[in-house]
Short mmCIF file of C-alpha atoms in Angstrom, two decimals:
data_model
loop_
_atom_site.label_atom_id
_atom_site.label_comp_id
_atom_site.label_asym_id
_atom_site.label_seq_id
_atom_site.Cartn_x
_atom_site.Cartn_y
_atom_site.Cartn_z
CA MET A 586 -0.48 12.63 -5.11
CA THR A 587 -4.24 12.49 -5.41
CA GLY A 588 -6.18 12.23 -2.18
CA ARG A 589 -8.10 9.09 -1.37
CA VAL A 590 -11.46 10.91 -1.56
CA GLU A 591 -10.37 13.66 -3.96
CA GLY A 592 -13.25 15.61 -5.46
CA LYS A 593 -15.90 14.03 -3.27
CA VAL A 594 -18.26 15.86 -0.91
CA ALA A 595 -19.03 14.57 2.59
CA PHE A 596 -21.99 15.43 4.82
CA ILE A 597 -21.11 15.08 8.51
CA THR A 598 -23.45 15.50 11.49
CA GLY A 599 -22.11 16.40 14.92
CA ALA A 600 -19.18 18.03 13.15
CA ALA A 601 -18.42 20.82 15.63
CA ARG A 602 -15.95 18.80 17.70
CA GLY A 603 -14.88 15.30 18.74
CA GLN A 604 -15.21 12.50 16.20
CA GLY A 605 -17.25 14.63 13.78
CA ARG A 606 -14.58 17.31 13.53
CA SER A 607 -11.91 14.65 13.20
CA HIS A 608 -13.82 13.04 10.30
CA ALA A 609 -14.16 16.43 8.59
CA ILE A 610 -10.43 17.08 8.86
CA ARG A 611 -9.36 13.56 7.82
CA LEU A 612 -11.64 13.53 4.77
CA ALA A 613 -10.56 17.07 3.85
CA GLU A 614 -6.89 16.02 4.14
CA GLU A 615 -7.65 13.42 1.48
CA GLY A 616 -9.37 15.86 -0.85
CA ALA A 617 -13.05 16.04 0.15
CA ASP A 618 -15.20 19.13 0.61
CA ILE A 619 -17.43 19.12 3.68
CA ILE A 620 -21.04 19.85 4.59
CA ALA A 621 -21.03 20.14 8.38
CA VAL A 622 -23.92 20.36 10.80
CA ASP A 623 -24.10 20.44 14.58
CA ILE A 624 -26.79 21.44 17.05
CA CYS A 625 -24.33 23.67 18.95
CA ARG A 626 -26.65 23.72 21.95
CA ASP A 627 -26.92 21.89 25.30
CA TYR A 628 -29.57 19.30 26.18
CA PRO A 629 -31.24 19.60 29.60
CA THR A 630 -31.01 15.79 29.88
CA VAL A 631 -27.29 15.51 29.12
CA GLY A 632 -24.88 16.03 31.98
CA TYR A 633 -21.93 17.34 29.97
CA ALA A 634 -21.66 20.45 27.80
CA LEU A 635 -22.39 19.89 24.12
CA ALA A 636 -20.57 21.66 21.32
CA THR A 637 -20.86 25.41 20.76
CA GLU A 638 -20.98 27.71 17.75
CA ALA A 639 -17.33 28.50 18.46
CA ASP A 640 -16.53 24.78 18.14
CA LEU A 641 -18.25 24.61 14.76
CA ALA A 642 -16.34 27.71 13.65
CA GLU A 643 -13.15 25.92 14.68
CA THR A 644 -14.01 22.97 12.42
CA VAL A 645 -14.63 25.39 9.53
CA LYS A 646 -11.23 26.97 10.14
CA ALA A 647 -9.47 23.59 10.24
CA VAL A 648 -11.02 22.43 6.96
CA GLU A 649 -10.34 25.74 5.21
CA ALA A 650 -6.74 25.57 6.38
CA LEU A 651 -6.49 22.41 4.26
CA ASP A 652 -7.68 24.37 1.21
CA ARG A 653 -10.98 22.51 1.07
CA ARG A 654 -14.42 24.08 1.01
CA ILE A 655 -16.88 23.68 3.87
CA VAL A 656 -20.53 24.68 4.31
CA ALA A 657 -21.43 24.64 7.99
CA THR A 658 -24.89 25.03 9.49
CA GLN A 659 -26.38 24.85 12.95
CA ALA A 660 -28.99 22.12 12.72
CA ASP A 661 -30.55 19.58 15.04
CA VAL A 662 -30.60 16.02 13.65
CA ARG A 663 -34.00 15.57 15.35
CA ASP A 664 -35.46 18.25 13.04
CA PHE A 665 -35.74 16.60 9.62
CA ALA A 666 -36.70 19.80 7.80
CA ALA A 667 -33.75 21.74 9.20
CA LEU A 668 -31.37 18.89 8.44
CA LYS A 669 -32.66 18.50 4.91
CA ALA A 670 -32.37 22.25 4.30
CA ALA A 671 -28.76 22.13 5.52
CA VAL A 672 -27.75 19.25 3.25
CA ASP A 673 -29.71 20.64 0.28
CA ASP A 674 -27.99 23.99 0.70
CA GLY A 675 -24.60 22.32 1.04
CA VAL A 676 -25.12 20.30 -2.13
CA ALA A 677 -26.32 23.42 -3.96
CA GLN A 678 -23.08 25.18 -3.01
CA LEU A 679 -20.63 22.29 -3.41
CA GLY A 680 -22.28 20.64 -6.37
CA ARG A 681 -22.69 17.01 -5.29
CA LEU A 682 -22.78 14.51 -2.44
CA ASP A 683 -20.80 11.25 -2.13
CA ILE A 684 -20.22 10.50 1.55
CA VAL A 685 -22.51 10.67 4.57
CA CYS A 686 -21.27 10.38 8.17
CA ALA A 687 -24.25 10.02 10.52
CA ASN A 688 -22.15 10.76 13.55
CA ALA A 689 -24.09 13.08 15.89
CA GLY A 690 -24.85 11.46 19.22
CA ILE A 691 -25.36 11.96 22.94
CA CYS A 692 -24.75 9.64 25.86
CA THR A 693 -25.96 9.55 29.43
CA VAL A 694 -24.99 7.13 32.19
CA GLN A 695 -27.49 5.77 34.69
CA SER A 696 -28.82 2.49 36.00
CA TRP A 697 -32.01 1.22 34.36
CA ASP A 698 -34.29 2.48 37.16
CA GLU A 699 -32.95 6.00 36.79
CA VAL A 700 -33.66 6.34 33.08
CA THR A 701 -36.27 9.09 32.84
CA PRO A 702 -38.73 9.23 29.96
CA ALA A 703 -37.04 12.44 28.83
CA VAL A 704 -33.57 10.83 28.75
CA TRP A 705 -34.94 7.81 26.86
CA GLN A 706 -36.68 10.03 24.33
CA ASP A 707 -33.79 12.44 23.76
CA THR A 708 -31.33 9.57 23.26
CA LEU A 709 -33.54 7.66 20.84
CA ASP A 710 -34.52 10.84 18.99
CA THR A 711 -30.91 11.91 18.54
CA ASN A 712 -28.93 8.69 18.21
CA LEU A 713 -31.44 6.63 16.22
CA THR A 714 -34.04 8.91 14.61
CA GLY A 715 -31.27 11.44 13.97
CA VAL A 716 -29.34 8.82 11.99
CA TRP A 717 -32.48 7.92 10.07
CA ASN A 718 -33.13 11.61 9.31
CA THR A 719 -29.54 12.02 8.13
CA MET A 720 -29.66 9.01 5.81
CA THR A 721 -33.04 9.85 4.33
CA ALA A 722 -32.23 13.54 3.83
CA ALA A 723 -29.00 12.61 2.06
CA ALA A 724 -29.94 9.51 0.07
CA PRO A 725 -31.69 11.35 -2.81
CA HIS A 726 -28.49 13.30 -3.44
CA LEU A 727 -26.43 10.09 -3.48
CA ILE A 728 -28.87 8.47 -5.90
CA ALA A 729 -28.57 11.55 -8.11
CA ALA A 730 -24.78 11.23 -7.99
CA GLY A 731 -24.98 7.58 -9.10
CA GLY A 732 -23.66 6.04 -5.89
CA GLY A 733 -22.05 6.81 -2.58
CA SER A 734 -21.08 5.69 0.89
CA ILE A 735 -23.10 6.11 4.09
CA ILE A 736 -21.26 5.52 7.37
CA CYS A 737 -23.34 5.41 10.52
CA THR A 738 -21.65 5.76 13.88
CA SER A 739 -22.80 3.00 16.18
CA SER A 740 -20.70 1.77 19.13
CA THR A 741 -19.56 -1.32 20.97
CA ALA A 742 -22.90 -0.56 22.65
CA GLY A 743 -24.47 -1.43 19.30
CA ILE A 744 -23.14 -4.98 19.68
CA LYS A 745 -23.03 -5.65 23.44
CA GLY A 746 -25.51 -4.96 26.23
CA LEU A 747 -23.33 -2.47 28.06
CA PRO A 748 -24.76 -1.84 31.54
CA PHE A 749 -25.91 1.62 32.74
CA LEU A 750 -26.39 2.84 29.18
CA ALA A 751 -29.81 1.38 28.32
CA PRO A 752 -31.16 4.13 26.03
CA TYR A 753 -27.78 4.49 24.32
CA VAL A 754 -27.53 0.72 23.79
CA ALA A 755 -31.05 0.59 22.38
CA ALA A 756 -30.36 3.41 19.94
CA LYS A 757 -26.97 2.08 18.83
CA HIS A 758 -28.39 -1.41 18.22
CA GLY A 759 -31.18 0.24 16.24
CA VAL A 760 -28.61 1.98 14.05
CA VAL A 761 -27.27 -1.43 12.99
CA GLY A 762 -30.75 -2.53 11.98
CA ILE A 763 -31.52 0.47 9.79
CA ALA A 764 -28.04 0.35 8.26
CA ARG A 765 -28.56 -3.27 7.23
CA THR A 766 -31.95 -2.52 5.72
CA MET A 767 -30.66 0.51 3.86
CA ALA A 768 -27.63 -1.49 2.62
CA ASN A 769 -30.10 -3.78 0.89
CA GLU A 770 -32.51 -1.10 -0.32
CA LEU A 771 -29.83 1.23 -1.67
CA ALA A 772 -27.48 -1.39 -3.19
CA ARG A 773 -29.09 -1.12 -6.61
CA HIS A 774 -28.10 2.57 -6.66
CA GLN A 775 -24.45 1.64 -5.92
CA ILE A 776 -24.81 3.14 -2.47
CA ARG A 777 -22.99 1.33 0.33
CA VAL A 778 -24.11 1.50 3.95
CA ASN A 779 -21.85 0.48 6.83
CA THR A 780 -21.60 1.10 10.57
CA VAL A 781 -18.53 1.85 12.69
CA HIS A 782 -18.35 0.67 16.29
CA PRO A 783 -15.81 2.52 18.43
CA THR A 784 -14.80 1.53 21.92
CA GLY A 785 -14.25 4.49 24.28
CA VAL A 786 -12.88 7.45 22.31
CA ASP A 787 -10.87 10.27 23.80
CA THR A 788 -13.38 13.10 23.07
CA PRO A 789 -15.42 15.61 25.11
CA MET A 790 -18.34 13.12 25.11
CA GLY A 791 -16.09 10.30 26.28
CA THR A 792 -14.56 12.32 29.07
CA GLY A 793 -17.96 13.78 29.95
CA LEU A 794 -19.20 10.35 30.96
CA GLY A 795 -18.49 10.48 34.65
CA GLY A 796 -20.52 8.19 36.82
CA LEU A 797 -19.70 4.81 35.28
CA GLU A 798 -17.12 3.80 37.84
CA PRO A 799 -19.29 4.09 40.96
CA LEU A 800 -22.04 2.11 39.19
CA ILE A 801 -19.57 -0.62 38.16
CA GLY A 802 -18.32 -0.59 41.75
CA LYS A 803 -21.70 -1.91 42.87
CA ASP A 804 -21.30 -5.05 40.74
CA ALA A 805 -17.68 -6.00 40.08
CA ASN A 806 -18.78 -8.66 37.57
CA LEU A 807 -19.71 -5.89 35.15
CA GLY A 808 -16.30 -4.23 34.98
CA PRO A 809 -14.71 -6.52 32.38
CA ILE A 810 -17.49 -5.71 29.88
CA PHE A 811 -15.84 -2.34 29.36
CA MET A 812 -12.31 -3.69 28.98
CA ASN A 813 -10.45 -3.80 25.66
CA THR A 814 -8.34 -6.71 24.42
CA LEU A 815 -5.47 -4.63 23.04
CA PRO A 816 -3.54 -2.90 25.82
CA VAL A 817 -5.19 0.55 25.47
CA GLU A 818 -8.03 2.12 27.46
CA THR A 819 -9.32 4.47 24.78
CA VAL A 820 -8.66 5.16 21.11
CA ASP A 821 -8.27 8.53 19.38
CA ALA A 822 -10.94 10.16 17.23
CA ARG A 823 -8.51 9.89 14.32
CA ASP A 824 -8.58 6.10 14.56
CA ILE A 825 -12.30 6.19 13.87
CA SER A 826 -11.74 8.73 11.10
CA ASN A 827 -9.26 6.40 9.37
CA ALA A 828 -11.91 3.66 9.29
CA VAL A 829 -14.48 6.18 8.04
CA LEU A 830 -12.03 7.28 5.33
CA PHE A 831 -11.54 3.68 4.18
CA LEU A 832 -15.29 3.13 4.01
CA ALA A 833 -15.81 6.49 2.27
CA SER A 834 -13.19 5.86 -0.40
CA ASP A 835 -13.42 3.77 -3.55
CA GLU A 836 -10.93 1.37 -1.93
CA SER A 837 -13.98 -0.18 -0.27
CA ARG A 838 -16.24 0.02 -3.32
CA TYR A 839 -17.64 -3.49 -2.69
CA VAL A 840 -17.87 -3.31 1.11
CA THR A 841 -21.44 -2.90 2.36
CA GLY A 842 -23.50 -4.10 5.30
CA LEU A 843 -20.42 -4.26 7.51
CA GLU A 844 -20.32 -3.63 11.26
CA PHE A 845 -16.80 -2.29 11.46
CA THR A 846 -15.45 -2.44 15.00
CA VAL A 847 -12.68 0.02 15.86
CA ASP A 848 -12.70 -1.17 19.41
CA ALA A 849 -9.27 -2.51 20.39
CA GLY A 850 -10.91 -5.91 20.54
CA ASN A 851 -13.57 -4.89 23.08
CA THR A 852 -16.31 -7.02 21.52
CA ILE A 853 -14.27 -10.20 20.97
CA ARG A 854 -13.52 -10.94 24.62
CA MET B 726 4.66 10.97 -0.07
CA THR B 727 5.39 8.13 2.33
CA GLY B 728 3.62 4.85 1.59
CA ARG B 729 0.95 3.58 3.92
CA VAL B 730 3.05 0.54 4.92
CA GLU B 731 6.48 2.07 4.25
CA GLY B 732 9.36 0.09 5.70
CA LYS B 733 7.25 -2.89 6.74
CA VAL B 734 7.72 -6.48 5.59
CA ALA B 735 4.78 -8.68 4.58
CA PHE B 736 4.61 -12.50 4.39
CA ILE B 737 2.09 -13.68 1.78
CA THR B 738 1.09 -17.27 1.03
CA GLY B 739 -0.37 -18.22 -2.34
CA ALA B 740 1.48 -15.25 -3.83
CA ALA B 741 2.16 -16.60 -7.33
CA ARG B 742 -1.02 -15.21 -8.87
CA GLY B 743 -4.61 -14.14 -8.18
CA GLN B 744 -5.33 -12.42 -4.89
CA GLY B 745 -1.92 -13.24 -3.42
CA ARG B 746 -0.02 -11.56 -6.25
CA SER B 747 -2.36 -8.59 -6.04
CA HIS B 748 -1.69 -8.25 -2.30
CA ALA B 749 2.06 -8.38 -2.93
CA ILE B 750 1.84 -5.63 -5.53
CA ARG B 751 -0.54 -3.40 -3.56
CA LEU B 752 1.54 -3.62 -0.37
CA ALA B 753 4.74 -3.03 -2.35
CA GLN B 754 3.15 0.03 -3.99
CA GLU B 755 2.71 1.42 -0.49
CA GLY B 756 6.28 0.72 0.56
CA ALA B 757 6.43 -2.84 1.92
CA ASP B 758 8.98 -5.54 1.11
CA ILE B 759 7.55 -9.00 0.47
CA ILE B 760 8.17 -12.60 1.49
CA ALA B 761 6.21 -14.67 -1.03
CA VAL B 762 5.46 -18.38 -1.03
CA ASP B 763 3.37 -20.58 -3.29
CA ILE B 764 3.13 -24.31 -3.86
CA CYS B 765 3.50 -23.81 -7.65
CA ARG B 766 2.26 -27.34 -8.18
CA GLN B 767 -1.01 -29.15 -8.81
CA ILE B 768 -3.07 -30.81 -6.08
CA ASP B 769 -4.92 -33.78 -7.57
CA THR B 770 -8.36 -32.99 -6.17
CA VAL B 771 -8.31 -29.41 -7.49
CA PRO B 772 -10.25 -29.19 -10.77
CA TYR B 773 -8.46 -26.19 -12.30
CA PRO B 774 -4.77 -25.59 -13.05
CA MET B 775 -2.93 -24.18 -10.06
CA ALA B 776 -0.10 -21.65 -10.15
CA THR B 777 3.29 -22.44 -11.66
CA PRO B 778 6.90 -21.40 -10.96
CA ASP B 779 6.53 -18.96 -13.87
CA ASP B 780 3.61 -17.31 -12.10
CA LEU B 781 5.69 -16.84 -8.95
CA ALA B 782 8.51 -15.41 -11.05
CA ALA B 783 6.04 -12.92 -12.53
CA THR B 784 5.07 -11.77 -9.02
CA VAL B 785 8.76 -11.28 -8.20
CA LYS B 786 9.21 -9.18 -11.33
CA GLU B 787 6.21 -7.00 -10.56
CA VAL B 788 7.32 -6.27 -6.99
CA GLU B 789 10.89 -5.54 -8.10
CA ALA B 790 9.54 -3.18 -10.75
CA LEU B 791 8.16 -1.15 -7.84
CA ASP B 792 11.67 -0.92 -6.36
CA ARG B 793 10.77 -3.10 -3.41
CA ARG B 794 12.60 -6.23 -2.32
CA ILE B 795 11.00 -9.66 -2.49
CA VAL B 796 12.14 -13.08 -1.28
CA ALA B 797 10.13 -15.81 -3.01
CA ALA B 798 10.13 -19.53 -2.34
CA GLN B 799 8.19 -22.55 -3.52
CA ALA B 800 6.56 -23.96 -0.39
CA ASP B 801 3.41 -25.90 0.43
CA VAL B 802 1.40 -24.46 3.30
CA ARG B 803 0.60 -28.05 4.35
CA ASP B 804 4.30 -28.61 5.08
CA TYR B 805 5.01 -26.62 8.25
CA GLY B 806 8.75 -27.22 8.10
CA ALA B 807 9.03 -25.94 4.55
CA LEU B 808 6.82 -22.94 5.24
CA LYS B 809 8.77 -21.99 8.36
CA GLY B 810 12.03 -22.44 6.46
CA ALA B 811 10.86 -20.07 3.72
CA LEU B 812 9.66 -17.45 6.18
CA ASP B 813 12.75 -17.63 8.39
CA GLU B 814 14.93 -17.17 5.31
CA GLY B 815 12.84 -14.17 4.19
CA VAL B 816 13.06 -12.50 7.60
CA ALA B 817 16.81 -13.16 7.68
CA GLN B 818 17.18 -11.39 4.33
CA LEU B 819 14.70 -8.54 4.85
CA GLY B 820 15.36 -7.94 8.53
CA ARG B 821 11.88 -7.91 10.06
CA LEU B 822 8.25 -9.01 9.80
CA ASP B 823 5.14 -6.88 10.32
CA ILE B 824 2.31 -8.19 8.16
CA VAL B 825 1.01 -11.69 7.44
CA SER B 826 -1.46 -12.44 4.66
CA ALA B 827 -2.52 -16.09 5.00
CA ASN B 828 -4.08 -16.23 1.57
CA ALA B 829 -3.27 -19.59 -0.03
CA GLY B 830 -6.40 -21.56 -0.77
CA ILE B 831 -7.98 -24.08 -3.10
CA PHE B 832 -11.51 -24.69 -4.34
CA SER B 833 -13.36 -27.83 -5.39
CA MET B 834 -16.95 -28.99 -5.36
CA GLY B 835 -19.21 -31.80 -4.28
CA THR B 836 -22.21 -32.32 -2.02
CA ALA B 837 -21.35 -33.32 1.50
CA ALA B 838 -22.82 -36.76 0.77
CA ASP B 839 -20.73 -37.40 -2.33
CA LEU B 840 -17.47 -35.58 -1.64
CA PRO B 841 -14.44 -37.90 -1.93
CA GLU B 842 -12.52 -38.20 1.30
CA GLN B 843 -9.32 -36.95 -0.32
CA ALA B 844 -11.06 -33.77 -1.54
CA TRP B 845 -12.24 -33.10 2.02
CA GLN B 846 -8.78 -33.75 3.44
CA ASP B 847 -6.93 -31.58 0.91
CA MET B 848 -9.37 -28.74 1.50
CA ILE B 849 -8.99 -28.78 5.29
CA ASP B 850 -5.22 -29.25 5.03
CA VAL B 851 -4.70 -26.29 2.69
CA ASN B 852 -7.46 -23.83 3.59
CA LEU B 853 -7.46 -24.28 7.37
CA THR B 854 -4.32 -26.07 8.58
CA GLY B 855 -2.27 -24.11 6.03
CA VAL B 856 -3.57 -20.85 7.53
CA TRP B 857 -2.64 -21.99 11.02
CA HIS B 858 0.82 -22.99 9.78
CA ALA B 859 1.36 -19.51 8.32
CA ALA B 860 0.34 -17.86 11.59
CA LYS B 861 2.34 -20.29 13.72
CA ALA B 862 5.49 -19.73 11.68
CA ALA B 863 5.06 -15.93 11.78
CA ILE B 864 4.09 -15.29 15.40
CA PRO B 865 7.61 -15.66 16.89
CA HIS B 866 8.96 -13.11 14.38
CA LEU B 867 6.16 -10.63 15.13
CA ILE B 868 6.62 -10.96 18.89
CA GLU B 869 10.38 -10.71 18.61
CA GLY B 870 10.05 -7.53 16.53
CA GLY B 871 8.35 -5.87 19.50
CA ARG B 872 6.43 -3.52 17.22
CA GLY B 873 3.14 -5.39 17.18
CA GLY B 874 1.89 -6.54 13.81
CA SER B 875 -1.09 -7.36 11.67
CA ILE B 876 -2.20 -10.84 10.64
CA ILE B 877 -4.91 -11.03 7.98
CA LEU B 878 -6.51 -14.41 7.31
CA THR B 879 -8.33 -14.88 4.02
CA SER B 880 -11.67 -16.46 4.72
CA SER B 881 -14.69 -16.04 2.43
CA ALA B 882 -18.35 -15.11 2.46
CA ALA B 883 -18.54 -18.90 2.82
CA GLY B 884 -16.75 -18.46 6.16
CA LEU B 885 -19.84 -16.77 7.57
CA GLU B 886 -22.74 -18.60 5.91
CA GLY B 887 -23.48 -22.09 4.59
CA MET B 888 -23.42 -22.79 0.86
CA GLU B 889 -24.53 -25.86 -1.03
CA ASN B 890 -22.01 -28.12 -2.81
CA ILE B 891 -18.94 -26.80 -1.01
CA GLY B 892 -19.30 -28.11 2.53
CA HIS B 893 -15.58 -28.75 2.87
CA TYR B 894 -14.76 -25.21 1.73
CA VAL B 895 -17.42 -23.75 4.05
CA ALA B 896 -16.08 -25.82 6.96
CA ALA B 897 -12.49 -24.74 6.36
CA LYS B 898 -13.39 -21.07 5.91
CA HIS B 899 -15.57 -21.05 9.05
CA GLY B 900 -12.65 -22.67 10.86
CA VAL B 901 -10.47 -19.76 9.79
CA VAL B 902 -12.85 -17.38 11.58
CA GLY B 903 -12.60 -19.34 14.81
CA LEU B 904 -8.83 -19.40 14.56
CA MET B 905 -8.76 -15.66 13.86
CA ARG B 906 -10.84 -14.90 16.95
CA THR B 907 -8.64 -17.00 19.22
CA LEU B 908 -5.42 -15.58 17.75
CA ALA B 909 -6.78 -12.04 18.26
CA LEU B 910 -7.18 -12.76 21.98
CA GLU B 911 -3.88 -14.60 22.40
CA LEU B 912 -1.79 -12.00 20.56
CA ALA B 913 -3.43 -8.77 21.79
CA PRO B 914 -1.01 -8.41 24.71
CA HIS B 915 1.74 -8.12 22.07
CA SER B 916 -0.26 -5.49 20.13
CA ILE B 917 -0.56 -7.96 17.28
CA ARG B 918 -3.91 -7.60 15.53
CA VAL B 919 -5.67 -10.45 13.78
CA ASN B 920 -8.56 -9.99 11.36
CA SER B 921 -10.17 -11.95 8.52
CA VAL B 922 -11.37 -10.85 5.09
CA HIS B 923 -14.44 -12.35 3.44
CA PRO B 924 -14.61 -11.91 -0.32
CA THR B 925 -17.58 -12.78 -2.46
CA THR B 926 -16.68 -14.23 -5.85
CA VAL B 927 -13.33 -12.75 -6.96
CA ASN B 928 -12.35 -12.45 -10.59
CA THR B 929 -9.44 -14.94 -10.55
CA ASP B 930 -8.61 -18.30 -12.14
CA MET B 931 -10.00 -20.00 -9.04
CA ILE B 932 -13.56 -19.11 -10.11
CA GLN B 933 -13.17 -18.32 -13.82
CA ASN B 934 -13.19 -21.97 -14.90
CA ASP B 935 -15.70 -24.47 -16.27
CA THR B 936 -16.12 -26.31 -12.95
CA THR B 937 -17.26 -23.19 -11.16
CA TYR B 938 -19.48 -22.16 -14.08
CA ARG B 939 -21.22 -25.55 -13.84
CA MET B 940 -21.76 -25.11 -10.10
CA PHE B 941 -23.47 -21.79 -10.65
CA ARG B 942 -25.41 -22.96 -13.74
CA PRO B 943 -26.36 -26.60 -13.12
CA ASP B 944 -29.23 -26.08 -15.60
CA LEU B 945 -26.80 -25.87 -18.57
CA ASP B 946 -24.60 -28.58 -20.11
CA HIS B 947 -21.69 -26.33 -21.08
CA PRO B 948 -22.08 -22.98 -19.31
CA ASP B 949 -19.55 -20.26 -20.16
CA ARG B 950 -18.49 -17.06 -18.42
CA ASP B 951 -21.47 -15.09 -19.72
CA ASP B 952 -23.91 -17.78 -18.52
CA ALA B 953 -22.35 -17.73 -15.06
CA GLU B 954 -22.26 -13.94 -14.83
CA ALA B 955 -25.97 -13.51 -14.13
CA ALA B 956 -25.85 -16.23 -11.48
CA PHE B 957 -22.81 -14.65 -9.84
CA THR B 958 -24.61 -11.28 -9.83
CA SER B 959 -27.69 -12.74 -8.18
CA ILE B 960 -25.83 -13.62 -4.97
CA ASN B 961 -24.64 -10.04 -4.40
CA ALA B 962 -26.59 -6.99 -3.24
CA LEU B 963 -24.56 -4.47 -5.23
CA PRO B 964 -25.17 -4.94 -8.96
CA VAL B 965 -21.85 -6.63 -9.82
CA PRO B 966 -21.01 -10.28 -10.67
CA TRP B 967 -17.67 -10.36 -8.89
CA VAL B 968 -15.06 -8.15 -7.30
CA GLU B 969 -11.46 -7.71 -8.44
CA PRO B 970 -8.38 -8.94 -6.54
CA VAL B 971 -7.34 -5.34 -5.87
CA ASP B 972 -10.54 -4.80 -3.87
CA ILE B 973 -9.40 -7.47 -1.42
CA SER B 974 -5.88 -6.03 -1.50
CA ASN B 975 -7.19 -2.57 -0.55
CA ALA B 976 -8.93 -4.03 2.51
CA ILE B 977 -5.77 -5.93 3.45
CA LEU B 978 -3.68 -2.78 2.98
CA PHE B 979 -5.95 -0.89 5.37
CA LEU B 980 -5.83 -3.66 7.98
CA ALA B 981 -2.06 -4.00 7.55
CA SER B 982 -1.42 -0.29 8.02
CA ASP B 983 -1.19 1.66 11.27
CA GLU B 984 -4.46 3.38 10.30
CA ALA B 985 -6.10 0.23 11.68
CA ARG B 986 -3.94 0.10 14.82
CA TYR B 987 -6.92 -0.54 17.10
CA ILE B 988 -8.86 -2.87 14.80
CA THR B 989 -8.68 -6.52 15.77
CA GLY B 990 -11.06 -9.47 15.65
CA VAL B 991 -13.01 -8.10 12.68
CA THR B 992 -14.58 -10.25 9.97
CA LEU B 993 -14.34 -7.78 7.07
CA PRO B 994 -16.56 -8.63 4.09
CA ILE B 995 -15.59 -7.48 0.61
CA ASP B 996 -18.67 -9.16 -0.63
CA ALA B 997 -20.77 -6.64 -2.55
CA GLY B 998 -23.38 -7.14 0.18
CA GLU B 999 -23.74 -10.91 -0.27
CA LEU B 1000 -23.88 -11.46 3.50
CA THR B 1001 -26.28 -8.60 4.19
CA LYS B 1002 -28.97 -10.04 1.94
#
């Protein structure tokens, strides 16, 4: 049976582990080749360890085990030139581009008065400007291909004002704005632009977010904001990948401008 | 390869033709058995011919050609007793229920000032109360199954924005969104997910008729399909006049499948960007 994205090529940022790796594997399972980038380096402002070169190598291995091709590069989404070189090189090797997953992101937890200028800047640079860099580096290749699908990873924090995550919330709301604008600007090229909005996902980033509970403890009214409606606390990376796969495939050829929540009903309470 | 909804049973209203038949076929292609209902009869305020018993028989034939089972009944979504009777019989024969596609709907036109009262009433009765009836009849079966479930309500782009000349349709389709959001909250403890789909113009008999052409081209005396095509295209962002029934079916298939096991409360547009403009 033909895969649901057979013969397509997907560019994925933050692909070394977590959701990014899961997207790479899920799309490869359904027939796509992959262009993967990840910074593979820690941030001084982020309290948990980011992915490593070994993690990125693991993603390469997993995709190759599915008999799909993958071009992987260490690149920082904040560095437009490096990102563009990575996607250009990937397209040169794999021949085309159809799918873009602007997935790379960081997250720090602190109350508003503990947000340092460096934390604010790193979060906006990575989670918002990084998405912009990814879209704009990739869009010319999609136009050349005659269409495509861009999926930007936002969050329930792109819809709700989650407390203790101010820079993250600002960036993830911003992602929705640029996705809507690009959905309109790129529609005439048959390029669709959508966002996905996970609730808490069981990944290294998700488990690296210690510190929320003591902050919520100071104001019990804020606890329910983080609660899901369906009886689960977190979802798996593969649940997000399945939504990404739907949006990447021709099954959703007329779906654009959507904020697609994969949030166990977090935002409808 | 195992189908994406293998072994599940889906209840579909308005299944005789158009989107409903397409949903039945697409879900059957991926392994589901079908409980299909349709009124198969005209409603006086509807300005185009509605489905017939022959249409419903054609849906049955198509599903059976895929080696899936189907239990079909003529039933009006406005008649709760008849709808419940049809569904209960289907579940008795097919053994379970997992998916609900509340799809049956009608279309007519008139400014809010001039709309006849009966046209308003029929619209609300079919497109909103009929959706609630489908959900109400199905919920006990889904809960009893103990495996969760997926309810997909067919709204419209007109369920999320106002449109001239179809105030009754807009009201009903907005009402569907409110119902969806409440059902999503009420049924979450049972792991039953509830979402709505929001098509732009779909290439079916409901829009491919002279009445709809005149609505989109009021400047012409006798507009035809070609005249309407440019007007249909102008409401979308992607450069297409309409989408096909299978595009809605693919969205419903995704929402119906376990791939969407943590997706609930979503208003999913299949609208070629109409709402993003």
